[in-house]
XYZ file of C-alpha atoms in Angstrom:
734
model
C -11.272 -39.952 13.977
C -10.339 -40.769 17.172
C -12.586 -41.424 19.691
C -10.613 -39.319 22.298
C -10.645 -36.283 18.886
C -14.494 -37.460 18.845
C -15.642 -36.283 22.200
C -13.166 -33.001 21.904
C -15.382 -32.821 18.806
C -19.109 -33.464 20.340
C -17.816 -31.479 23.199
C -17.335 -27.861 21.744
C -20.107 -28.953 19.041
C -23.201 -26.590 18.119
C -25.566 -27.835 19.378
C -26.059 -28.163 23.049
C -28.127 -31.498 22.882
C -24.450 -32.694 21.048
C -22.239 -31.512 23.624
C -24.626 -32.565 26.854
C -24.477 -36.480 25.615
C -20.928 -36.034 25.530
C -20.718 -34.620 28.674
C -23.673 -37.512 30.087
C -20.969 -40.543 28.359
C -17.834 -39.027 30.535
C -20.405 -39.048 33.462
C -21.250 -42.762 32.688
C -17.673 -43.664 32.438
C -16.718 -42.332 35.722
C -19.282 -44.130 37.181
C -18.466 -47.660 35.626
C -14.936 -47.023 37.025
C -16.148 -46.041 40.664
C -15.607 -42.997 40.527
C -12.314 -42.660 39.379
C -11.813 -39.845 37.376
C -8.814 -40.963 36.636
C -9.441 -44.404 35.373
C -12.727 -43.177 33.376
C -9.801 -40.263 31.583
C -7.901 -43.445 29.990
C -10.736 -45.048 29.027
C -11.919 -42.514 27.325
C -8.803 -40.911 25.647
C -9.158 -37.781 28.036
C -6.732 -35.898 29.965
C -7.852 -36.503 34.114
C -8.424 -32.091 34.351
C -10.339 -32.628 31.157
C -12.891 -34.856 32.697
C -12.795 -33.364 36.015
C -13.353 -29.988 34.225
C -16.456 -31.244 32.447
C -17.591 -32.957 35.357
C -17.450 -29.717 36.842
C -19.378 -27.768 33.877
C -21.942 -30.599 34.055
C -23.157 -29.823 37.559
C -23.325 -25.661 37.623
C -26.639 -24.420 37.744
C -26.993 -22.868 34.316
C -24.001 -24.434 32.672
C -26.111 -25.242 29.760
C -25.489 -22.924 26.430
C -27.792 -21.189 24.052
C -28.050 -22.149 20.439
C -26.824 -19.099 18.188
C -28.231 -16.966 17.338
C -29.378 -15.587 14.776
C -27.258 -13.523 12.116
C -27.145 -9.354 13.435
C -28.557 -10.669 16.298
C -26.385 -8.616 20.479
C -26.258 -10.852 22.385
C -26.812 -9.199 26.284
C -27.098 -11.849 27.995
C -25.114 -11.601 31.459
C -24.446 -14.900 30.928
C -24.956 -17.955 27.666
C -27.292 -20.339 29.288
C -28.769 -23.232 27.735
C -32.391 -23.494 29.146
C -33.828 -27.459 29.153
C -36.501 -28.412 26.484
C -39.057 -27.541 28.448
C -38.504 -24.926 30.265
C -37.865 -22.649 26.923
C -36.986 -18.870 28.736
C -34.179 -16.778 30.043
C -33.086 -18.293 33.428
C -32.768 -15.447 36.583
C -29.607 -15.294 37.995
C -31.363 -17.786 41.116
C -30.372 -20.802 38.421
C -26.245 -19.069 39.347
C -24.305 -20.075 41.577
C -23.954 -17.791 44.412
C -21.248 -15.725 45.454
C -21.424 -16.757 48.666
C -20.889 -20.562 46.826
C -18.693 -18.867 44.923
C -16.179 -17.553 47.323
C -16.067 -21.239 49.259
C -15.114 -22.282 46.103
C -13.001 -20.900 44.560
C -8.936 -20.196 44.759
C -9.103 -16.653 44.086
C -8.176 -14.493 45.988
C -8.169 -17.035 48.811
C -5.446 -19.688 48.581
C -7.573 -23.452 50.152
C -4.004 -23.661 52.796
C -4.008 -20.076 53.412
C -4.083 -16.824 54.002
C -5.832 -14.280 51.125
C -3.795 -13.018 48.229
C -3.698 -10.240 46.070
C -5.172 -10.712 42.561
C -4.352 -10.260 39.137
C -7.732 -8.331 37.755
C -8.288 -8.023 34.428
C -11.497 -6.980 31.747
C -10.005 -4.831 29.229
C -12.794 -3.060 29.313
C -12.529 -1.406 25.470
C -9.096 -1.714 23.358
C -8.876 -3.353 20.529
C -5.145 -3.205 21.636
C -3.405 -6.755 19.418
C -6.100 -7.749 18.834
C -6.551 -11.553 17.004
C -6.284 -11.204 12.960
C -8.780 -10.594 10.928
C -10.229 -12.088 7.484
C -7.209 -11.767 5.102
C -8.529 -9.408 2.152
C -7.056 -8.566 -1.838
C -4.158 -6.732 -1.333
C -3.983 -3.232 -2.148
C -3.171 -1.665 -5.604
C 0.609 -0.932 -6.072
C 2.402 2.286 -4.815
C 2.564 5.119 -6.852
C 5.738 7.017 -7.519
C 6.375 9.770 -4.617
C 4.855 13.225 -5.800
C 7.838 15.550 -5.124
C 7.710 17.560 -1.177
C 5.201 21.060 -1.687
C 7.501 24.457 -1.831
C 10.215 21.746 -0.866
C 9.443 20.742 1.901
C 11.548 17.643 3.616
C 8.430 15.759 4.447
C 5.797 14.803 2.503
C 2.756 12.522 3.122
C 3.141 8.921 1.698
C 0.470 7.434 -0.452
C -0.424 4.465 1.527
C -3.572 1.590 0.524
C -6.776 0.680 2.508
C -7.561 -1.330 4.228
C -3.687 -3.505 4.560
C -4.430 -7.554 5.974
C -1.332 -9.601 6.708
C -1.570 -12.731 4.883
C -0.457 -16.009 7.012
C 1.100 -18.643 4.849
C 0.481 -22.341 5.608
C -2.813 -21.687 7.551
C -5.412 -24.230 7.451
C -9.451 -23.556 5.852
C -12.443 -22.546 7.150
C -13.770 -24.384 9.175
C -10.647 -27.438 10.089
C -11.329 -28.745 13.514
C -9.276 -28.049 16.033
C -8.144 -29.626 19.387
C -10.462 -28.899 21.973
C -8.398 -28.667 25.007
C -4.252 -27.808 24.371
C -2.111 -30.365 24.442
C 1.417 -31.049 27.373
C 4.144 -31.565 24.965
C 5.329 -34.817 24.870
C 8.769 -35.251 25.685
C 11.224 -38.418 27.111
C 11.857 -38.926 30.970
C 15.759 -37.477 31.245
C 18.288 -40.828 32.198
C 18.579 -40.452 35.276
C 21.496 -42.970 35.514
C 22.807 -39.446 32.594
C 24.963 -37.080 35.947
C 24.507 -34.948 33.256
C 20.897 -35.575 32.610
C 19.729 -35.163 36.443
C 21.694 -31.819 37.631
C 20.029 -28.593 38.027
C 18.364 -26.674 34.894
C 18.776 -22.815 35.046
C 15.690 -21.872 34.113
C 16.034 -17.414 32.401
C 12.515 -16.022 32.222
C 12.513 -12.628 30.513
C 9.418 -10.888 30.279
C 9.477 -7.692 27.646
C 6.906 -5.186 28.935
C 6.225 -2.460 25.881
C 3.218 -0.130 25.733
C 4.003 3.636 22.474
C 3.157 6.796 24.178
C -0.159 6.732 25.187
C -0.363 10.301 27.684
C -1.866 13.404 25.754
C -3.128 10.787 22.871
C -6.934 10.117 22.916
C -8.764 7.578 25.785
C -10.916 4.873 25.008
C -11.250 2.767 23.169
C -7.309 3.679 21.811
C -4.290 6.072 23.790
C -4.061 6.366 28.218
C -6.215 2.437 28.142
C -4.338 1.015 26.852
C -1.496 2.512 30.101
C -4.844 1.578 32.488
C -5.552 -1.501 31.529
C -1.276 -2.388 31.717
C -0.583 -1.088 34.597
C -4.229 -2.687 36.460
C -4.359 -5.481 34.808
C -0.615 -6.549 34.133
C 2.220 -4.913 36.350
C 0.290 -4.433 39.463
C -0.110 -8.368 39.314
C 3.036 -9.234 38.289
C 4.840 -6.157 41.250
C 2.792 -7.764 43.939
C 3.598 -11.716 42.915
C 7.330 -10.950 42.990
C 7.080 -8.976 46.786
C 5.479 -12.097 47.755
C 7.569 -14.105 46.726
C 11.007 -11.130 48.106
C 8.523 -12.243 51.510
C 9.450 -16.224 51.634
C 12.908 -15.528 50.709
C 13.158 -15.736 47.110
C 15.661 -14.593 44.964
C 16.228 -13.990 40.633
C 13.827 -14.956 40.073
C 13.218 -12.888 36.145
C 13.955 -10.378 34.494
C 11.495 -7.437 33.624
C 12.719 -5.749 30.515
C 11.144 -1.962 29.777
C 11.068 0.333 27.357
C 12.439 3.042 28.171
C 8.769 4.500 26.153
C 6.705 3.013 29.468
C 9.469 3.880 32.040
C 8.715 7.313 31.538
C 4.717 6.917 31.059
C 4.665 5.173 34.344
C 7.090 8.412 35.538
C 4.760 10.590 34.730
C 1.645 12.299 37.119
C -0.458 11.742 35.047
C -0.293 8.303 35.327
C -1.129 7.692 38.502
C -4.007 10.161 38.242
C -5.348 8.445 35.214
C -4.721 5.358 37.387
C -6.940 6.172 40.175
C -10.152 7.052 37.984
C -9.811 3.850 36.287
C -10.066 1.613 39.414
C -12.627 3.823 40.292
C -14.567 3.656 37.322
C -14.145 -0.353 37.745
C -15.047 -0.913 41.207
C -17.802 1.060 40.541
C -19.495 -1.397 37.892
C -18.359 -4.475 40.304
C -20.455 -2.757 42.576
C -22.886 -2.912 40.455
C -22.623 -6.430 39.274
C -23.271 -7.916 42.261
C -26.703 -6.970 42.658
C -27.662 -9.453 39.474
C -24.155 -11.903 38.791
C -22.570 -13.786 41.715
C -19.006 -12.439 40.250
C -19.769 -8.967 40.025
C -18.592 -10.126 44.088
C -15.492 -11.923 42.669
C -14.743 -9.097 40.250
C -14.522 -6.880 43.780
C -12.495 -8.339 45.591
C -10.392 -8.971 42.832
C -10.296 -5.386 41.855
C -10.462 -4.367 45.973
C -7.140 -6.559 46.090
C -5.603 -5.092 43.260
C -6.167 -0.820 44.580
C -5.128 -2.326 47.989
C -1.456 -3.808 46.650
C -1.522 -0.303 43.640
C -1.564 1.711 47.166
C 0.772 -0.601 48.760
C 3.153 1.248 46.461
C 2.197 4.570 46.846
C 1.291 4.234 42.684
C 4.908 3.851 41.780
C 5.834 0.972 39.555
C 9.181 2.550 39.557
C 9.878 2.782 43.245
C 8.619 -1.141 43.272
C 10.389 -2.431 40.633
C 13.774 -0.402 41.430
C 13.215 -1.699 44.781
C 12.663 -5.210 43.734
C 16.252 -5.257 41.862
C 17.874 -3.953 45.057
C 16.825 -7.744 46.538
C 17.951 -9.348 43.628
C 14.384 -10.587 43.351
C 14.364 -9.879 39.731
C 16.907 -8.374 37.401
C 15.604 -4.879 35.401
C 17.024 -4.296 31.902
C 15.592 -2.184 28.711
C 14.826 -2.417 25.136
C 15.185 1.065 22.621
C 13.970 3.651 24.028
C 11.139 3.879 21.614
C 11.416 0.415 20.508
C 12.099 1.232 16.726
C 12.408 -1.520 13.986
C 16.511 -1.631 14.418
C 17.477 -3.143 10.333
C 15.666 -0.721 9.269
C 16.153 1.897 10.141
C 17.907 4.139 6.864
C 21.017 6.389 9.654
C 22.759 3.965 12.269
C 22.923 7.152 14.301
C 19.699 6.367 14.812
C 20.709 2.814 16.078
C 23.177 4.469 18.016
C 20.363 7.265 19.666
C 17.706 4.424 20.502
C 20.381 2.204 22.247
C 21.966 5.400 24.926
C 18.586 6.727 24.971
C 17.910 3.968 26.759
C 20.217 3.216 28.220
C 19.960 6.995 30.009
C 16.924 6.882 31.086
C 17.260 3.594 33.011
C 19.836 4.399 34.368
C 18.022 7.501 35.421
C 15.268 5.513 36.810
C 16.584 2.344 38.312
C 19.673 3.730 39.160
C 21.598 1.930 37.218
C 22.916 0.912 34.686
C 20.925 -1.984 32.055
C 23.230 -4.676 31.891
C 21.974 -6.591 29.186
C 17.995 -4.600 26.362
C 15.704 -6.548 24.574
C 15.701 -5.605 20.720
C 12.690 -4.553 20.135
C 10.879 -7.964 18.538
C 13.708 -9.972 18.508
C 14.666 -8.318 15.376
C 18.945 -8.381 15.012
C 20.586 -7.920 11.705
C 24.651 -8.830 10.946
C 27.592 -6.632 9.856
C 27.615 -6.376 6.176
C 26.493 -4.494 3.112
C 22.667 -3.446 3.870
C 19.814 -2.090 2.117
C 16.480 -1.459 3.053
C 13.844 -3.251 1.370
C 10.831 -0.844 0.538
C 13.351 2.928 -0.511
C 16.670 0.585 -1.046
C 17.983 3.028 0.184
C 22.260 1.263 0.220
C 25.086 1.109 2.907
C 28.261 -0.704 1.525
C 29.052 -1.503 5.290
C 26.855 -1.262 8.560
C 27.397 -3.052 11.530
C 25.945 -5.163 12.958
C 23.375 -4.626 16.139
C 26.106 -5.906 18.913
C 28.649 -2.906 17.551
C 25.757 -0.835 18.887
C 24.942 -2.544 21.652
C 28.759 -3.327 23.202
C 29.610 0.291 22.561
C 27.167 0.789 25.467
C 28.959 -2.060 27.734
C 25.463 -4.301 27.407
C 25.961 -7.338 27.958
C 23.723 -9.042 26.572
C 20.626 -10.062 24.234
C 17.675 -12.363 23.149
C 17.156 -13.552 19.785
C 14.854 -16.611 17.848
C 16.533 -20.021 18.030
C 16.341 -19.382 13.507
C 18.894 -16.728 13.856
C 21.402 -19.041 15.256
C 20.305 -22.211 13.536
C 19.617 -20.970 10.574
C 16.120 -22.426 8.597
C 12.401 -21.807 9.946
C 11.821 -20.585 13.022
C 10.483 -22.931 15.517
C 6.827 -21.112 16.259
C 4.639 -20.225 13.418
C 4.175 -16.419 14.883
C 5.527 -14.817 17.390
C 2.214 -13.060 19.226
C -0.084 -15.868 20.461
C -2.698 -14.099 19.714
C -1.877 -15.233 15.987
C -1.042 -18.483 16.486
C -2.474 -21.651 14.596
C -2.164 -24.936 15.680
C -2.542 -25.701 11.363
C 0.067 -22.944 10.622
C 2.907 -24.860 8.898
C 5.619 -24.772 11.504
C 8.975 -26.527 11.787
C 9.271 -29.269 13.752
C 12.265 -29.437 16.806
C 14.586 -31.267 15.246
C 16.119 -35.362 17.424
C 19.335 -34.919 17.883
C 22.103 -38.259 15.570
C 23.625 -40.128 19.176
C 26.794 -38.666 19.042
C 25.976 -35.552 17.714
C 24.761 -32.407 20.346
C 20.961 -32.479 21.579
C 19.067 -28.953 20.592
C 19.179 -27.967 23.871
C 22.816 -27.415 23.584
C 22.863 -25.867 20.402
C 20.845 -23.328 21.931
C 23.027 -22.371 24.900
C 24.064 -18.145 25.709
C 26.506 -17.157 22.632
C 28.349 -14.513 22.169
C 27.976 -12.678 18.710
C 29.798 -12.760 16.384
C 33.334 -10.947 17.417
C 31.835 -9.237 19.803
C 31.395 -9.673 23.767
C 27.883 -9.692 23.777
C 26.233 -12.485 24.643
C 22.387 -13.520 23.108
C 19.918 -15.646 25.141
C 18.611 -18.151 22.180
C 14.789 -18.688 22.388
C 14.006 -22.330 23.376
C 11.191 -24.049 21.924
C 10.032 -25.972 23.665
C 9.025 -23.969 27.116
C 8.008 -21.255 23.826
C 5.368 -23.355 22.111
C 3.866 -24.091 25.682
C 2.978 -21.255 27.250
C 3.325 -18.865 23.993
C 0.471 -20.802 21.930
C -2.432 -19.495 22.081
C -4.122 -22.759 21.012
C -2.651 -25.777 22.507
C -0.606 -23.889 25.041
C -1.921 -23.534 28.776
C -3.489 -20.043 28.263
C -5.818 -22.147 25.482
C -6.875 -23.909 28.570
C -10.811 -24.741 28.860
C -11.361 -23.131 32.173
C -9.316 -19.863 32.257
C -11.254 -16.650 31.301
C -12.552 -16.251 28.629
C -10.429 -12.710 26.777
C -13.081 -11.732 24.010
C -16.144 -11.454 25.704
C -17.933 -9.328 27.713
C -20.792 -8.706 30.279
C -22.288 -5.801 28.054
C -23.350 -3.080 30.447
C -20.452 -3.059 32.753
C -17.713 -4.526 30.309
C -16.309 -7.654 33.131
C -15.207 -10.919 31.272
C -17.502 -14.102 32.877
C -16.168 -16.496 30.572
C -14.387 -18.961 30.263
C -12.325 -19.624 26.784
C -14.415 -23.040 26.786
C -12.787 -23.278 23.159
C -10.570 -20.754 21.875
C -12.238 -21.675 18.165
C -15.995 -21.114 20.354
C -18.528 -18.658 19.150
C -19.346 -16.880 21.625
C -22.338 -17.425 22.368
C -21.046 -20.648 23.178
C -18.774 -19.518 26.031
C -19.850 -20.865 29.143
C -19.142 -19.548 32.615
C -16.303 -18.643 34.257
C -15.429 -20.704 37.666
C -12.812 -19.656 40.041
C -11.948 -22.221 41.306
C -11.414 -24.540 37.685
C -8.897 -22.161 36.865
C -7.335 -22.206 39.982
C -6.731 -26.045 39.732
C -5.811 -25.357 36.560
C -3.510 -23.582 37.560
C -1.890 -25.642 39.837
C -1.526 -28.555 36.646
C 0.035 -26.617 34.367
C 2.195 -25.077 36.843
C 3.747 -28.538 38.252
C 3.673 -29.915 34.365
C 6.191 -27.472 33.454
C 8.933 -27.592 35.920
C 7.794 -31.790 34.713
C 8.786 -30.071 30.833
C 11.433 -28.509 31.873
C 12.874 -32.464 33.620
C 12.714 -33.933 30.359
C 13.987 -31.570 27.495
C 17.025 -33.745 26.176
C 20.124 -32.070 26.879
C 18.764 -29.159 29.051
C 20.801 -31.295 31.841
C 23.121 -28.494 33.447
C 22.683 -25.682 30.693
C 20.241 -23.099 30.425
C 16.254 -22.304 29.034
C 15.668 -18.369 27.850
C 12.179 -18.112 28.576
C 11.323 -14.178 26.505
C 7.387 -13.934 26.722
C 5.483 -10.133 26.101
C 4.808 -9.008 29.698
C 1.327 -7.803 29.085
C 0.521 -12.222 28.062
C 0.834 -13.009 31.662
C -2.195 -10.545 33.829
C -3.142 -8.936 29.782
C -4.910 -12.202 27.317
C -2.982 -14.425 29.841
C -5.768 -13.511 32.898
C -4.803 -16.556 35.499
C -0.665 -15.683 33.765
C 0.460 -13.685 37.137
C -1.072 -16.132 39.359
C 0.728 -19.347 36.745
C 4.365 -17.930 37.728
C 4.105 -17.612 41.117
C 2.956 -21.606 41.223
C 5.569 -22.354 39.336
C 8.201 -20.344 41.636
C 6.468 -21.581 44.239
C 6.906 -25.544 42.730
C 10.662 -24.443 42.369
C 11.146 -23.738 46.178
C 10.336 -26.964 46.826
C 12.753 -29.253 43.700
C 16.288 -29.700 42.941
C 14.965 -30.405 39.278
C 14.886 -26.599 37.692
C 16.334 -23.489 39.517
C 15.387 -19.932 38.516
C 18.284 -17.615 37.163
C 18.569 -13.804 35.646
C 21.144 -13.469 32.036
C 23.492 -10.988 34.961
C 24.275 -14.492 36.321
C 24.909 -16.072 33.330
C 26.762 -14.493 31.696
C 29.955 -15.307 33.525
C 29.514 -18.594 32.259
C 29.515 -18.512 28.488
C 32.770 -19.109 27.270
C 35.127 -16.757 25.580
C 35.419 -19.576 22.673
C 31.533 -20.046 22.186
C 30.588 -17.276 19.035
C 28.237 -17.336 16.706
C 27.826 -15.559 13.526
C 23.808 -14.487 13.355
C 21.168 -14.457 11.260
C 19.261 -11.080 10.462
C 15.639 -11.474 11.091
C 13.201 -10.834 13.980
C 10.527 -13.246 15.750
C 7.435 -11.997 14.114
C 5.885 -14.293 10.477
C 7.997 -16.635 8.701
C 11.020 -15.383 11.330
C 11.602 -12.104 9.138
C 10.878 -8.466 9.151
C 7.528 -9.158 6.325
C 4.830 -7.824 9.536
C 6.715 -4.872 9.197
C 7.588 -4.329 6.052
C 4.293 -4.872 3.760
C 2.452 -3.199 1.220
C 0.224 -1.821 4.123
C 3.704 -0.036 5.210
C 5.248 0.612 2.522
C 4.884 3.932 1.958
C 5.504 4.734 5.941
C 8.776 3.335 5.707
C 9.146 6.118 2.284
C 8.092 8.531 5.201
C 10.976 7.974 7.741
C 13.335 8.091 4.693
C 13.038 12.049 4.230
C 12.558 11.982 8.413
C 15.738 10.665 9.208
C 17.284 13.352 6.665
C 16.311 16.170 7.531
C 16.624 15.608 11.338
C 20.656 14.938 10.229
C 20.531 18.052 8.732
C 18.418 19.763 11.266
C 21.356 18.588 13.782
C 24.311 19.240 11.723
C 22.700 23.396 11.592
C 25.075 25.478 14.458
C 21.861 27.577 13.744
C 19.977 25.447 15.848
C 19.342 25.602 19.548
C 19.839 22.884 21.687
C 15.611 22.805 22.693
C 15.093 22.390 18.906
C 17.250 19.809 18.490
C 15.842 17.738 21.123
C 12.174 17.825 20.238
C 12.711 16.667 16.857
C 14.443 13.821 17.131
C 11.991 13.306 20.546
C 9.069 13.545 17.348
C 10.993 11.575 15.681
C 12.046 8.786 17.421
C 7.947 8.068 18.489
C 7.080 8.641 14.383
C 9.739 5.376 13.839
C 8.038 2.764 17.315
C 7.464 -0.406 15.281
C 4.081 -0.282 16.980
C 2.338 1.425 14.343
C 3.219 -0.584 11.342
C 2.875 -3.942 13.846
C -1.554 -2.094 14.628
C -1.753 -1.435 10.715
C -0.646 -4.808 9.273
C -3.217 -6.853 12.342
C -5.843 -4.270 11.907
C -6.270 -3.479 15.182
C -6.010 -0.107 15.886
C -4.933 0.990 12.086
C -6.946 4.310 12.220
C -4.611 4.747 15.576
C -1.471 4.171 14.215
C -2.384 6.223 10.969
C -3.089 8.880 12.737
C -0.129 8.526 15.558
C 2.606 8.257 12.832
C 1.336 11.169 10.768
C 0.479 13.414 13.724
C 4.166 12.617 14.943
C 5.476 13.352 11.478
C 3.878 16.295 10.379
C 4.769 17.370 14.269
C 8.271 17.277 12.943
C 7.846 19.518 9.703
C 6.643 21.856 11.878
C 9.620 22.094 13.856
C 12.132 22.132 10.901
C 10.103 25.107 8.417
C 9.565 27.102 11.155
C 12.373 29.887 11.941
C 14.187 28.147 14.463
C 14.515 31.323 17.472
C 11.010 31.117 16.984
C 9.055 29.585 20.451
C 8.243 25.616 20.702
C 5.012 24.659 20.497
C 3.193 23.549 23.989
C 3.481 19.894 22.895
C 7.570 19.570 22.888
C 7.116 19.456 26.570
C 3.865 16.937 26.992
C 5.643 14.070 24.327
C 8.266 12.303 26.038
C 8.215 14.237 28.825
C 10.559 13.428 31.032
C 12.941 11.668 27.974
C 16.356 12.916 28.326
C 17.942 12.908 24.857
C 20.471 14.661 23.187
C 21.507 15.956 19.802
C 25.050 14.635 20.139
C 24.204 11.355 20.272
C 22.717 10.896 16.893
C 26.513 9.631 16.024
C 28.195 7.092 13.947
C 29.370 3.577 15.999
C 34.017 4.876 15.268
C 34.257 1.140 14.998
C 33.105 -2.496 15.094
C 33.355 -4.299 18.634
C 36.239 -6.008 19.659
C 35.767 -8.729 22.435
C 36.294 -7.021 26.156
């Protein structure tokens, strides 16, 4: 074991004495170096920021961490502290830094060199949406043959196994030590004598914003609270940050891909009322916390700044996003209407319905047709014979996704690199909350002399014979930003996502270590997190400048928007720091796909492979023994709707209502949540609710009055039954 890994192991040890000894070792090294932290870091084999962080931790009052609580004991402390051996009593709030100290030391919401800035608060008061993977359990029993539908009805409940879980291949055995802090990607310096190497690199950040339809379907812990938290802790901070950059004169900063189902909820009056109520609850919790904890004051400042940003746009995120696009700050793009998993729908009509509804809804809300689309889960399949892996449904010929996109005039989409290059995905898994540093991932290939580099091979390309351009995920940046353990979000200084104060629900602890027990989390120190943001923003641009072969080319960086502010609290500030740094250098410039499509030569065309950005790059996250019953139900549901739409005796309102329930039923969120074991009961209930509502529409007299829930589900989304049609021909270059 190297001295560096040994020291990191001691710093993350469960025993407080070992951690304290490791911090003392760092302090002695700095003293021996005459206070030079950089030299001490070299002597210790650590990064400079790590030395600065642990020195700051050692100086914090109440910075010691308690031993693990007894098995089954409940940790109700406000700040985890370990009193010195001579005083074994719980420290009082007087041993913690004062609110004045925090306000002076913090970079949030105050910039040390400028005026106050709006915050990016998030406390995630309870949902378990997309939580880390639970421990694997034995696979469910085989599913029996489906019983016939009762009384001839087209839909019937399919049997499903209990508590399905996903087992990740290649994950290290329990107890395998992991690095204490994220490791920066090491890349060679560019050859500045080479004009292409020294040419500016174009950065296309693409953020995908999505939540399933939750209005009218529960509140806490699952339901409308998801929407409120995403608005307050992610979307509002991102919009406020982009407005500040607009005021500084920056343009073409990123692409915001928003699903129609999310946009419809943001435009719904019920959303504004719920968000206002949520702000009131969270501010009340922060004010109460101020009486016992100095971070209560900090949280109050954060939430107050966020509420001010919300009020400044009059609670209208749709108008704010539209204004940012009109000003040229961002590009807006769309996604399949309800985030259906396109490669595995049983009818091609379903794919077309999702795409046509998406483009129509986007134009209605944002004033112009979208130019690009994010395929749900970045899932793609090419033209050819088709067979469903669960139901065994088959088609001799099914058009590839690009045919449906080109028919609607869409110019670009996003795919993962292995769909172009073949082989294993470069990332072990597409989601930061379940990644594992020891999972088997494909190494990034190095080009032989005279051969194109990886970056040159991953430049945007037309898909097959179509004119739809695929932007390929750049793997260096994806690993650095996306990975929870080895990427930026796992920095020990950042706010921990999982541990919350029991009575207020606010988060008061730092990451400390991505694998640390909750009892071992250290107090959050805002100014240390601000330093981490600044360090990592600089590193990100330096890394882009060193990627071999990227000079003069484009790095497409797609991420879930909810990573920024939701999973990674400091994410919006990190983005702003990146944009600030971009404005002061010449090596990297930001761009958006609509400004890049004209650069792609007509002759640059590639056929893509079938897959997604999920585990192993295929469909297994959404298709596995725990979700098979859903695909059988969807097969019957699509067939029933196909018959309903063709029946001239059925009126258009009932047709639209049936299409809406089918689209909500087909959301990829439901099998995802079941596979992840997070909110699985909610996902099951939602799927069955829409299946049963669809069956009610199918079996009642077509002249009967429609149920009241018809007006509530997908409210504001325009649907027409004539969109249920096949693409007439294969795509040809425009």
